[in-house]
XYZ file of C-alpha atoms in Angstrom:
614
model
C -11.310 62.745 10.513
C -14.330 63.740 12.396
C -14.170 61.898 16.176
C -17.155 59.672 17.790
C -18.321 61.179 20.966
C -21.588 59.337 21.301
C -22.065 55.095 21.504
C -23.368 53.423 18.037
C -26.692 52.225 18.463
C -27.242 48.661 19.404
C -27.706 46.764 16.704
C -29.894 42.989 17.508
C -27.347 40.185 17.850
C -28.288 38.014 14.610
C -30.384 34.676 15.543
C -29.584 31.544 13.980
C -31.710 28.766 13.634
C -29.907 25.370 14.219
C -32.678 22.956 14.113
C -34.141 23.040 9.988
C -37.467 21.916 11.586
C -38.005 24.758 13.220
C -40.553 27.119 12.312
C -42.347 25.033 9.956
C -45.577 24.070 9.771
C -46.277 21.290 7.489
C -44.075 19.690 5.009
C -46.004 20.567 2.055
C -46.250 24.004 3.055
C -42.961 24.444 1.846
C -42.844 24.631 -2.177
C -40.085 22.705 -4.422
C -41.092 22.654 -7.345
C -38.921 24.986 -8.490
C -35.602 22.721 -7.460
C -36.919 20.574 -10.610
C -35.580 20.836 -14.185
C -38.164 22.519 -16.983
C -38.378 21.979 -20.623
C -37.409 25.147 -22.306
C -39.974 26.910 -24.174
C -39.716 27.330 -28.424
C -39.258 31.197 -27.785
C -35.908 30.272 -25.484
C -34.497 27.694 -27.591
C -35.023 30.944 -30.674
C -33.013 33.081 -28.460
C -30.010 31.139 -28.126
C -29.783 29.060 -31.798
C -30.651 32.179 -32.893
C -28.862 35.432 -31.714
C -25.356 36.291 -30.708
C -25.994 36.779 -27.582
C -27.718 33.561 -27.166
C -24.375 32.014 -28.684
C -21.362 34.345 -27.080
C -22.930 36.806 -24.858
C -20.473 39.272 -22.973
C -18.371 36.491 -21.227
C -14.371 37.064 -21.215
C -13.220 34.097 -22.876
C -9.506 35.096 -22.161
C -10.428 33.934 -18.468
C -10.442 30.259 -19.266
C -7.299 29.973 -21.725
C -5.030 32.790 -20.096
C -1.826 30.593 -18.640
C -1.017 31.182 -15.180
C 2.589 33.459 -14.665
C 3.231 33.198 -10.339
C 4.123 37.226 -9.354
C 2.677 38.593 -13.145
C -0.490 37.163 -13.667
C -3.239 39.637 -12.084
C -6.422 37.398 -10.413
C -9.881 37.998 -12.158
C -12.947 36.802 -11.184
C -15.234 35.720 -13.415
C -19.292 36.179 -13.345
C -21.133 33.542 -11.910
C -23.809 31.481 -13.422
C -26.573 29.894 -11.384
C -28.876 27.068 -11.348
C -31.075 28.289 -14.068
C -29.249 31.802 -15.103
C -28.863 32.304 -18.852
C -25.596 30.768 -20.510
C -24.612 31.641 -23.523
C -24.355 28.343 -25.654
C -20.686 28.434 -26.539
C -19.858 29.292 -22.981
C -22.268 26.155 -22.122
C -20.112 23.957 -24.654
C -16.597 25.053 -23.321
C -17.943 24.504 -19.872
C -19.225 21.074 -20.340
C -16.548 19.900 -22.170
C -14.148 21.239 -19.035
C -16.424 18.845 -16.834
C -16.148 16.156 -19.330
C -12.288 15.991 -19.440
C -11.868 16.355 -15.567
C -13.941 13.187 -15.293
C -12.007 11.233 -17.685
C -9.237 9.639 -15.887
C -11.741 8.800 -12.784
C -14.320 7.225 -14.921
C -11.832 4.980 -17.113
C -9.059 4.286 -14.033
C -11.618 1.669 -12.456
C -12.584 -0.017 -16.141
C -8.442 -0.259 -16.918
C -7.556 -1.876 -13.382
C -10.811 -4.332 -13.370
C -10.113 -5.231 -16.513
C -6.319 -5.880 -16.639
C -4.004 -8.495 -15.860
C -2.931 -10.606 -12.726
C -4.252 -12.008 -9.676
C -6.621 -9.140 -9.000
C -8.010 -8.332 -12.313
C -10.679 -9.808 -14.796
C -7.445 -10.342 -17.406
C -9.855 -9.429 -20.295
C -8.903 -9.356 -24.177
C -8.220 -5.886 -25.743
C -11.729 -5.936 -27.346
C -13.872 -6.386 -23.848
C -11.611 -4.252 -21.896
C -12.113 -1.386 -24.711
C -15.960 -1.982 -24.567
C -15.502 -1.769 -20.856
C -14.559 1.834 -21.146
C -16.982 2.970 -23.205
C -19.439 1.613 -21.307
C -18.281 3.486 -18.388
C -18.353 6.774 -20.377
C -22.003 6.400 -22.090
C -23.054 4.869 -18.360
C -21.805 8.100 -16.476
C -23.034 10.498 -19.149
C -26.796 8.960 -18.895
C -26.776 8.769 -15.410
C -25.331 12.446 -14.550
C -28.810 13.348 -16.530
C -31.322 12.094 -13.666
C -28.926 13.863 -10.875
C -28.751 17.216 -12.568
C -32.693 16.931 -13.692
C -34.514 15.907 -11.030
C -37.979 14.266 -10.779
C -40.309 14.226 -8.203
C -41.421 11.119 -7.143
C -44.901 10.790 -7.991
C -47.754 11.558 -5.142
C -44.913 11.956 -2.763
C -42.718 14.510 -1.118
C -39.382 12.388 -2.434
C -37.377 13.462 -5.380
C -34.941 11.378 -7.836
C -31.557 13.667 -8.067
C -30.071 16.603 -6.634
C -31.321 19.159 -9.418
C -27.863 20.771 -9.301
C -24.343 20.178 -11.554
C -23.549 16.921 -9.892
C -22.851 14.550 -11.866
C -22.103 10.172 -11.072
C -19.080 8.179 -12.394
C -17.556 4.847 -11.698
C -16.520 5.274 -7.559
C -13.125 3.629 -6.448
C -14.940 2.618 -3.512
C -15.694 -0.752 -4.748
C -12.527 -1.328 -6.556
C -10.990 -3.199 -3.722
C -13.926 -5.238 -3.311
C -13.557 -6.832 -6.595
C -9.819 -7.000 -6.171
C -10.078 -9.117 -3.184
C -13.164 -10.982 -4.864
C -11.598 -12.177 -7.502
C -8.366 -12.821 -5.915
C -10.671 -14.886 -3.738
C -12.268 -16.443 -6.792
C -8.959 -17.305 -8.055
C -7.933 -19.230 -5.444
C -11.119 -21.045 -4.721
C -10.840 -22.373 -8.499
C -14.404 -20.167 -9.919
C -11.567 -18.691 -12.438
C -9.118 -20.771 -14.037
C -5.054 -20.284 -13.852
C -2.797 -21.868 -15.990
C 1.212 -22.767 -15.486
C 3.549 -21.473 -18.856
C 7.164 -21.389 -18.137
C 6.900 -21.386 -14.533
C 4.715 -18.431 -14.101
C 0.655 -18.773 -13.079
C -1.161 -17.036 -15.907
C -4.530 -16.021 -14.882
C -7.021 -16.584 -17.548
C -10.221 -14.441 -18.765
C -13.051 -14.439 -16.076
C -16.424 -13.175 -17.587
C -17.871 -14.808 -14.925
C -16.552 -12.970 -12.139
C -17.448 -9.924 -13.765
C -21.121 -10.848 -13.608
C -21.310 -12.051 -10.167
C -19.826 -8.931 -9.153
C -22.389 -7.234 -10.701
C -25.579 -9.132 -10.018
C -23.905 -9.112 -6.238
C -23.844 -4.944 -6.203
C -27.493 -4.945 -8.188
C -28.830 -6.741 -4.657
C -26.498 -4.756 -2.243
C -27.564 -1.034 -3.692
C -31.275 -1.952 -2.605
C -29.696 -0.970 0.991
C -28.782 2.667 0.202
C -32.183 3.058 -1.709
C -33.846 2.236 1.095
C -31.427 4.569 3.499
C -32.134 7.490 1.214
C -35.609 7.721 3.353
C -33.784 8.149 6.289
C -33.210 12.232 7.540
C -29.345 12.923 6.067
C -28.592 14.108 9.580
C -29.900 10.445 11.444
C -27.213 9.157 8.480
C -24.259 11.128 9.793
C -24.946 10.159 13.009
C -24.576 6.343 13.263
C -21.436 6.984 10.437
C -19.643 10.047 11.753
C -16.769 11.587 10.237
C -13.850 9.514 12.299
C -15.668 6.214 10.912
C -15.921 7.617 7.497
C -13.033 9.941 7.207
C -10.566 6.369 7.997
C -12.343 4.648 5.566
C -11.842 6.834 3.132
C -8.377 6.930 3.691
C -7.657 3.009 3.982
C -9.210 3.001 0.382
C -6.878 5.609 -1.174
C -3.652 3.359 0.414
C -4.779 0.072 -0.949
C -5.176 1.892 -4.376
C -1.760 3.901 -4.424
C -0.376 0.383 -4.228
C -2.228 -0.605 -7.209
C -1.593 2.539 -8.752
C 2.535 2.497 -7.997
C 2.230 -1.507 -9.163
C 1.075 -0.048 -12.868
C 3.635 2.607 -12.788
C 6.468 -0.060 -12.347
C 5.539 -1.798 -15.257
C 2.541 -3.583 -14.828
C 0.381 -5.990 -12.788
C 0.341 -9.154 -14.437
C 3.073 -11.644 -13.812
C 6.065 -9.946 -14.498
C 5.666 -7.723 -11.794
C 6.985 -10.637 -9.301
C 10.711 -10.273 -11.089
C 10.648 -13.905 -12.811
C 14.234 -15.200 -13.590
C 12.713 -17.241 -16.519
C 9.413 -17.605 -18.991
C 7.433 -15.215 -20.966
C 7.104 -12.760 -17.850
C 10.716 -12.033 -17.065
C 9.599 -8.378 -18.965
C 7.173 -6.388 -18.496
C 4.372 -7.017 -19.607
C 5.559 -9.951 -21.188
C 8.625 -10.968 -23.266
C 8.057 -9.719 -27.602
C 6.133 -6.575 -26.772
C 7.229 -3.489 -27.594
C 10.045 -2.201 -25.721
C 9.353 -4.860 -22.802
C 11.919 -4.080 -19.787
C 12.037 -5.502 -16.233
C 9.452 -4.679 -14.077
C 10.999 -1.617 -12.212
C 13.317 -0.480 -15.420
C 14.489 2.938 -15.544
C 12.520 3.440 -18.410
C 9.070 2.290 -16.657
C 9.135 4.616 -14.155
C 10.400 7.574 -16.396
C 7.334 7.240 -18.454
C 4.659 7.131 -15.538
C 7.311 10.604 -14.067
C 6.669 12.595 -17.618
C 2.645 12.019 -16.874
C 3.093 12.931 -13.134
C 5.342 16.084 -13.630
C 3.248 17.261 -16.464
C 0.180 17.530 -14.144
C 2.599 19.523 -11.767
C 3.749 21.775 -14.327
C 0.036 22.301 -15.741
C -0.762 23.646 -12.082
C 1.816 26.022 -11.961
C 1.763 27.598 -15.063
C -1.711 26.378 -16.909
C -4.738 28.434 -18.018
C -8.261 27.401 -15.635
C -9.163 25.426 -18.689
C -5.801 23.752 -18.300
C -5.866 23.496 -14.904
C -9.353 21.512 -14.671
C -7.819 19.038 -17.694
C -4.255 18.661 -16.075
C -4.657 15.031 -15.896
C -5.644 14.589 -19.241
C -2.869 16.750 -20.349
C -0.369 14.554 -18.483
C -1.721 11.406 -19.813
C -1.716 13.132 -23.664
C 2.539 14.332 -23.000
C 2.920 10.826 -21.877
C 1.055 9.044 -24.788
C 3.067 10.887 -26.971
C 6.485 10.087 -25.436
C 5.609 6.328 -25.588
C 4.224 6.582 -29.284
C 7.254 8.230 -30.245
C 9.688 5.940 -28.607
C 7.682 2.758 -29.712
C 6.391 2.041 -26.809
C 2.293 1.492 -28.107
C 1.245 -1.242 -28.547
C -2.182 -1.222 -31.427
C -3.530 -4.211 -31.080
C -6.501 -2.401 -29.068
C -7.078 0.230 -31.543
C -7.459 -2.739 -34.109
C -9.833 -5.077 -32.151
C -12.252 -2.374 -31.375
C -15.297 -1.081 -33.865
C -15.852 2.617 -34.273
C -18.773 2.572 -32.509
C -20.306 1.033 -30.027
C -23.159 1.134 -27.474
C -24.178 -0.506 -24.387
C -25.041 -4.003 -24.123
C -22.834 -4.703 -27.055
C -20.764 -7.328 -24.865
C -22.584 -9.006 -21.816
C -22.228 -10.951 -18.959
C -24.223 -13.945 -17.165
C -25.483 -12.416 -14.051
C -25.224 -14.354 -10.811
C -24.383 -13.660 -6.847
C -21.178 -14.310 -5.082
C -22.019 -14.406 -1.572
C -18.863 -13.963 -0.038
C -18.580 -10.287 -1.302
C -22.044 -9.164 0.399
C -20.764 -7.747 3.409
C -17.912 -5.674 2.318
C -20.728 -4.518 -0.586
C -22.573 -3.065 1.566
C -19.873 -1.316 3.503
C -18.901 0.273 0.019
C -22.356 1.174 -0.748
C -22.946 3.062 3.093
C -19.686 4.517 2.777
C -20.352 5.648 -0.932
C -23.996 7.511 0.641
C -22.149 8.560 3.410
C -19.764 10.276 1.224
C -22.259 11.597 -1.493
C -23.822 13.913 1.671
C -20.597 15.615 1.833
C -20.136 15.498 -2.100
C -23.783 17.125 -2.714
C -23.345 19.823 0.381
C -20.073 20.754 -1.333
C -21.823 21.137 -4.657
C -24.708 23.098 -2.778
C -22.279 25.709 -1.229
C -19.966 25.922 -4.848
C -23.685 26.618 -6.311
C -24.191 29.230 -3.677
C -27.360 27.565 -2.273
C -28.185 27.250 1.324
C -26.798 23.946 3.202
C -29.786 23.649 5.594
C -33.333 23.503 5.833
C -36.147 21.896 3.617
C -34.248 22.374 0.690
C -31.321 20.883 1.086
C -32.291 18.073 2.789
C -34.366 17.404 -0.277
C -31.742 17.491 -2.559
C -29.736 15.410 -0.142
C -32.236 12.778 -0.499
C -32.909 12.912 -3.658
C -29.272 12.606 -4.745
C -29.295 9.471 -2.878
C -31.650 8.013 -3.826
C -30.533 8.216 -7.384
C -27.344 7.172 -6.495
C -28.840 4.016 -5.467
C -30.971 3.825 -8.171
C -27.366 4.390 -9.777
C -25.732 1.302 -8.124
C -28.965 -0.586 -9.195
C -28.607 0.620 -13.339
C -24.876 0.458 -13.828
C -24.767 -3.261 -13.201
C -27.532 -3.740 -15.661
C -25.441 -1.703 -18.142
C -22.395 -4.485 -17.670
C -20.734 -1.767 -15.265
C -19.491 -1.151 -11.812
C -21.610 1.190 -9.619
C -21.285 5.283 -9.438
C -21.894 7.654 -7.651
C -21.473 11.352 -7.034
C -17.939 12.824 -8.154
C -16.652 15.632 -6.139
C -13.952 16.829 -7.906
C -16.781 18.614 -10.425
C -17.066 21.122 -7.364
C -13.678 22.192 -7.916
C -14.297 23.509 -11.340
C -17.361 25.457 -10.854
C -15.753 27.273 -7.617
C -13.171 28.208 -9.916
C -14.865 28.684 -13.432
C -18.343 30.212 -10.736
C -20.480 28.307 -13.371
C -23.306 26.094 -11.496
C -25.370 26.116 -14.588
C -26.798 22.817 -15.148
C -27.062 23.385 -18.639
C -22.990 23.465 -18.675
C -24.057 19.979 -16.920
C -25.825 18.370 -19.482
C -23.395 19.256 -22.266
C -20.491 17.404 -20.124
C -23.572 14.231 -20.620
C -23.008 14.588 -24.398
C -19.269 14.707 -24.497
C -19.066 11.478 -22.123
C -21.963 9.547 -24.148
C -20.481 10.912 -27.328
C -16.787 9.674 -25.673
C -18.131 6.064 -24.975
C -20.078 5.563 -28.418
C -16.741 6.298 -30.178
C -14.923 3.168 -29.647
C -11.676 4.054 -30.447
C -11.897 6.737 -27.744
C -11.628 4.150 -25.597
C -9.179 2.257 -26.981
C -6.632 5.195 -26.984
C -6.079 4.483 -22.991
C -5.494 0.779 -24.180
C -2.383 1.361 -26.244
C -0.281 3.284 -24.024
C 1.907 1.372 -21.492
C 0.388 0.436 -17.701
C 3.492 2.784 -16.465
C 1.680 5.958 -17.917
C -1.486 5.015 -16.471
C 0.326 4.295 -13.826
C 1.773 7.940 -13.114
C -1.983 9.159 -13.513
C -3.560 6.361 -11.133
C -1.142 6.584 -8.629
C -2.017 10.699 -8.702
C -5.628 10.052 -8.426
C -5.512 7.706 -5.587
C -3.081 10.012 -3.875
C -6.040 12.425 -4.055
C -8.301 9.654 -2.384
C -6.561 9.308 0.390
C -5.808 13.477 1.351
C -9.988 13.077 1.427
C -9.527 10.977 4.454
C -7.020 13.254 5.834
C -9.594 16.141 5.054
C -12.477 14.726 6.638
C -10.623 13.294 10.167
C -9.260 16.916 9.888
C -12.254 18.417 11.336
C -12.551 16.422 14.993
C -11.458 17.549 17.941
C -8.391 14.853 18.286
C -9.240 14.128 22.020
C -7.671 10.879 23.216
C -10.768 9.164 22.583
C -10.483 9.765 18.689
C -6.757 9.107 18.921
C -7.465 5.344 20.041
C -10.118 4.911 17.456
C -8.017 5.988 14.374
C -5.840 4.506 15.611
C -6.917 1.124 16.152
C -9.150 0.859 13.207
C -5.484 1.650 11.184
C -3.913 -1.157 12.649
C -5.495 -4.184 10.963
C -7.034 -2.037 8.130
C -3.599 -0.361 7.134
C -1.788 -3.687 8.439
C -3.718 -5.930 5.603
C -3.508 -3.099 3.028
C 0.161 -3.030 2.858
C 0.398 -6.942 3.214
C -2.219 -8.398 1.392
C -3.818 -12.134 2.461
C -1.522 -11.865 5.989
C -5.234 -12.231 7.568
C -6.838 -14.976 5.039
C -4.673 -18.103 6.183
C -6.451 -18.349 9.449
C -9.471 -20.408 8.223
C -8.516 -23.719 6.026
C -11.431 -25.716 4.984
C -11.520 -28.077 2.114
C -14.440 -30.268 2.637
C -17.809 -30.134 0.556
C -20.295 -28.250 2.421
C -20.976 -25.356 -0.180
C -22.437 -23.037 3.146
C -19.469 -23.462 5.041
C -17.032 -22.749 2.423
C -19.259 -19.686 1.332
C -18.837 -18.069 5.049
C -14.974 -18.740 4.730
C -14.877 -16.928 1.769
C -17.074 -13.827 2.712
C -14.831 -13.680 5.980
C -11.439 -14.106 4.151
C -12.757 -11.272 1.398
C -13.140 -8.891 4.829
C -9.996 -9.435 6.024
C -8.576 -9.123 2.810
C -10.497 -5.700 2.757
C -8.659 -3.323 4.311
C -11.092 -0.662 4.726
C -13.840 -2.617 5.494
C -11.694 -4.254 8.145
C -11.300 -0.060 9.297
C -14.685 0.690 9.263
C -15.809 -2.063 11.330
C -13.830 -1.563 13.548
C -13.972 1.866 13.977
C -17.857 1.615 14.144
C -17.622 -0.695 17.208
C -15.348 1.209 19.127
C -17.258 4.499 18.011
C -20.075 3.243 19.435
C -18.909 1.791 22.358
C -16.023 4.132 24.114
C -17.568 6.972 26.179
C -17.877 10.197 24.977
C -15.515 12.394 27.660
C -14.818 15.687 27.203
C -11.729 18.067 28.129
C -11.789 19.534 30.533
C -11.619 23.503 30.483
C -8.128 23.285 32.839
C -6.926 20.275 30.893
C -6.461 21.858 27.101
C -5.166 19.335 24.622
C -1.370 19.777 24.067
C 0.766 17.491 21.633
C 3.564 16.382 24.151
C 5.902 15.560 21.010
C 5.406 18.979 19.792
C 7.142 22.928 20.494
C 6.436 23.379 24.335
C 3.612 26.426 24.211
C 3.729 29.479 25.795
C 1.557 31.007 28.802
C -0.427 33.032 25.741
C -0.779 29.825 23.618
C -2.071 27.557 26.814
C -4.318 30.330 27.778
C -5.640 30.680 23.950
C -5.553 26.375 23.843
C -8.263 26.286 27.719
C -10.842 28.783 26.137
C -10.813 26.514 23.067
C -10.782 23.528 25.376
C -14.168 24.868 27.544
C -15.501 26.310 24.003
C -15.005 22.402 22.662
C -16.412 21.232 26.121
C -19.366 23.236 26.735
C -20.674 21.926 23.054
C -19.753 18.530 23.682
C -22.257 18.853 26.892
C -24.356 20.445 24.607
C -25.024 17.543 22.366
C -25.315 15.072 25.259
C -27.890 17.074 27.408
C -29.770 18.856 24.383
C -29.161 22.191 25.971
């Protein structure tokens, strides 16, 4: 090996720009048009109904369906598609239809649990809760278009959309909301209950279905109007510790749902009656009703739940980005071959069906304004980190003039979103991140794989017995997947408070805001008996409501308080001779302390940084 003997010329130290305003002139002198969606011209459209290439091109198929073997199966890596690169059709297809499936389970979950049984629920007949669903699906496949297009707003610099494969669905950020609304509701006597054999039965509420949606029509004006605002002045007054233990109250109140299913049910039987038409699950004459918390209940939800385990082991990428389909087909098959479906769905619904097809009396239920708009902040606040994911997946940049457009463009329409679903009879949506997952893997960011996964979903939801196929298994297989899915919700909150420095200061606020928001999560209404009022003044009542509904809330409960003390406790930083050691932890060594005080001044010196702007 030939030896050095002279120095390597310097090389300039690179120079990154921090601020994405610097450097620029004017607004407009920076050009965007090209971040919007294009008709294809008759020549392209030629080229790929036309050709083989245009259909199969050169891609290796094998990729997608090879299973996975741990210690045989060599890695390959895929080419990657871009924004606007050229993908074959049939590649497009199996793409979009990957999309499709791994959106499923999160856009049905929230139609099945509004629409089921008990104290929470709507408690809807087989036919509305089946049109439910596939209004979901059409809903998410039409409004995933005006994401992934993109218009520009006319005469402005504002856009409508991201432009890139991001695509909406129903969010389980408002799920809780209408839980405790209609609990709420319930009890204040706006939906009726009935007594048979010494159970309450909760009857059908269409009308608390509308006022929950006429109530989130009037709250998504506030993240329309927020979309304005610079992304960055966003993530400032709701910073990571605020969101990140929001986030994660949500996914515990929803596990509990989610484990409630997987016992058996929700509705009445799930309180272990000694007598009536509830002592099974979910009531006594079904088929192969049990106990709530049988054996045979929780074995079904475990064959969904270790299927999706087994699929990530061992299953192909195509698998892999389905798994939870997968699981809910091996469990679906189980119950149908033990007897354990129940038809009556599959009967009730048509074979097709549209939107607006079954509606609801609109109205507003003041009480659930405030937590509303909590859910709708926290659902912007979120879509940032969704859309910058789905920028650096795409391999775009996640600054400058750019990106901040597609930030606000994406949420804008994902007010515009919360404003159209309601009008379509359902809940809001917003941006989905798991989507991200499975172009980093599959390194397709093509939107046209994007607006194939529209058609499947709109094609899913028009199909009525689609739908109705998640209607006729047993609540313990949705169960298995639901519980799954929220598990996944709430290692998103553990993601996000991941990333702050874990000073004492952020200790308190966690942990404070976890108190009453994880304390009311895992008891339900210990926070609603504070406030009795039974006289006749309608404003008074109202304001009992809307505070019982927040208390009831556990995450709203979180994020308030975690925005007070956020803004509130002084900012102090380490010092450089006082690193941050866990006491309850290994006891360091000199080279670990030494390595812990650099990282300490490195974590002070920015924190000084962003208080003296230099």
């Amino acid at each position: 090996m030939t030896e050095i003997t002279h120095q390597p010329e310097a090389v300039a130290s690179p120079v990154f720009i921090l601020d994405p305003q610097a450097n620029r002139s004017k607004e407009g002198d920076i050009d965007l048009s090209h971040t919007v969606q294009k008709l294809p011209t008759w020549q392209t459209v030629q080229q790929s109904l036309g050709t083989r290439s245009g259909w199969f091109g050169d891609y290796d198929y094998g990729f997608l369906c090879m299973p996975t073997l741990p210690g045989f199966t060599v890695p390959r890596i895929p080419p990657f598609f871009g924004l606007r690169d050229k993908l074959p059709l049939l590649l497009a297809i199996i793409m979009g239809l990957q999309h499709s499936l791994a959106m499923i389970a999160g856009i049905v979950t929230p139609a099945l649990i509004m629409s089921g049984s008990g104290k929470n629920a709507l408690n809807f007949s087989p036919a509305m809760r089946t049109q439910m669903i596939s209004t979901s699906l059409i809903t998410s496949g039409l409004l995933s278009l005006v994401q992934i297009t993109r218009f520009r707003l006319f005469g402005t610099k504002y856009y409508l959309g991201t432009g890139l494969l991001s695509v909406v669905g129903t969010s389980f950020i408002f799920l809780p909301v209408l839980q405790s609304s209609v609990s709420n509701m319930y009890d204040s006597g706006f939906c009726q209950t009935s007594q048979v054999g010494g159970s309450t039965v909760y009857e059908s509420c269409p009308e608390a279905w509308g006022a929950f949606l006429g109530t989130c029509m009037v709250c998504s004006l506030l993240p329309v109007l927020l979309s304005f605002l610079p992304p960055r002045v966003l993530k400032r007054v709701f910073p990571p510790i605020v969101t990140g233990v929001t986030v994660l109250l949500i996914g515990v109140h929803l596990v509990a749902s989610g484990m409630t299913q997987w016992g058996g049910g929700s509705g009445p039987c799930n309180t272990n009656p000694t007598t009536g038409p509830f002592v099974d699950c979910p009531s006594v004459g079904a088929p192969m009703a049990a106990p709530w918390g049988s054996a045979q209940w929780l074995g079904l939800g475990s064959s969904v739940f270790f299927t999706i385990i087994f699929v990530e082991f061992f299953g192909s990428p195509f698998m892999k980005n389905a798994q939870v389909v997968i699981g809910l087909l091996v469990g679906m098959i189980i119950a149908w071959t033990c007897g354990y479906t129940d038809s009556t769905s599959m009967h009730a619904s048509p074979v097709v069906t549209f939107l607006w097809t079954t509606t609801y009396k609109l109205s507003i239920y003041p009480p659930a304004i405030i937590p509303l708009l909590i859910s709708y902040t926290l659902a912007m606040v979120e879509s940032i980190g969704d859309i910058t994911a789905s920028c650096e997946v795409s391999q775009l940049s996640v600054e400058g003039r750019e990106f901040e457009s597609r930030l606000q463009g994406g949420i804008l329409a994902d007010g515009i979103s919360g404003m159209l679903a309601p009008l379509c009879m359902n809940s809001p949506m917003s941006c989905y991140a798991q989507n991200n997952g499975i172009i980093s893997l599959t390194r397709c960011a093509n939107t046209m794989a994007g607006y194939m996964c529209c058609l499947f979903l709109v094609l899913m939801g028009i199909f009525a017995k689609f739908g109705a196929l998640f209607l006729m298994m047993p609540d313990a297989i949705l169960g298995g997947m639901t519980t799954f899915l929220f598990a996944n919700v709430i290692v998103s909150g553990f993601r996000i408070l991941s990333f702050l420095a874990w000073t004492r200061r952020e200790r308190f606020i966690v942990a404070a805001a976890m108190t009453l928001g994880m304390g009311t999560s895992l008891v339900p209404g210990v926070l609603t008996h504070m406030f009795n009022y039974h006289g006749s003044n309608a404003f008074v009542s109202s304001l009992i409501n809307s505070a019982n509904i927040v208390l009831d809330t556990g995450f709203a409960l979180g994020a308030i308080i975690a925005c007070i003390l956020n803004a509130l406790l002084p900012n102090t930083p380490p010092m450089a001779a006082e690193p941050i050691i866990d006491r309850h932890g290994p006891v360091p060594s000199n080279k670990d302390i030494e390595h812990m005080q650099v990282e300490a001044q490195s974590i002070h010196e920015s924190m000084l940084e962003d208080k003296y702007g230099h």
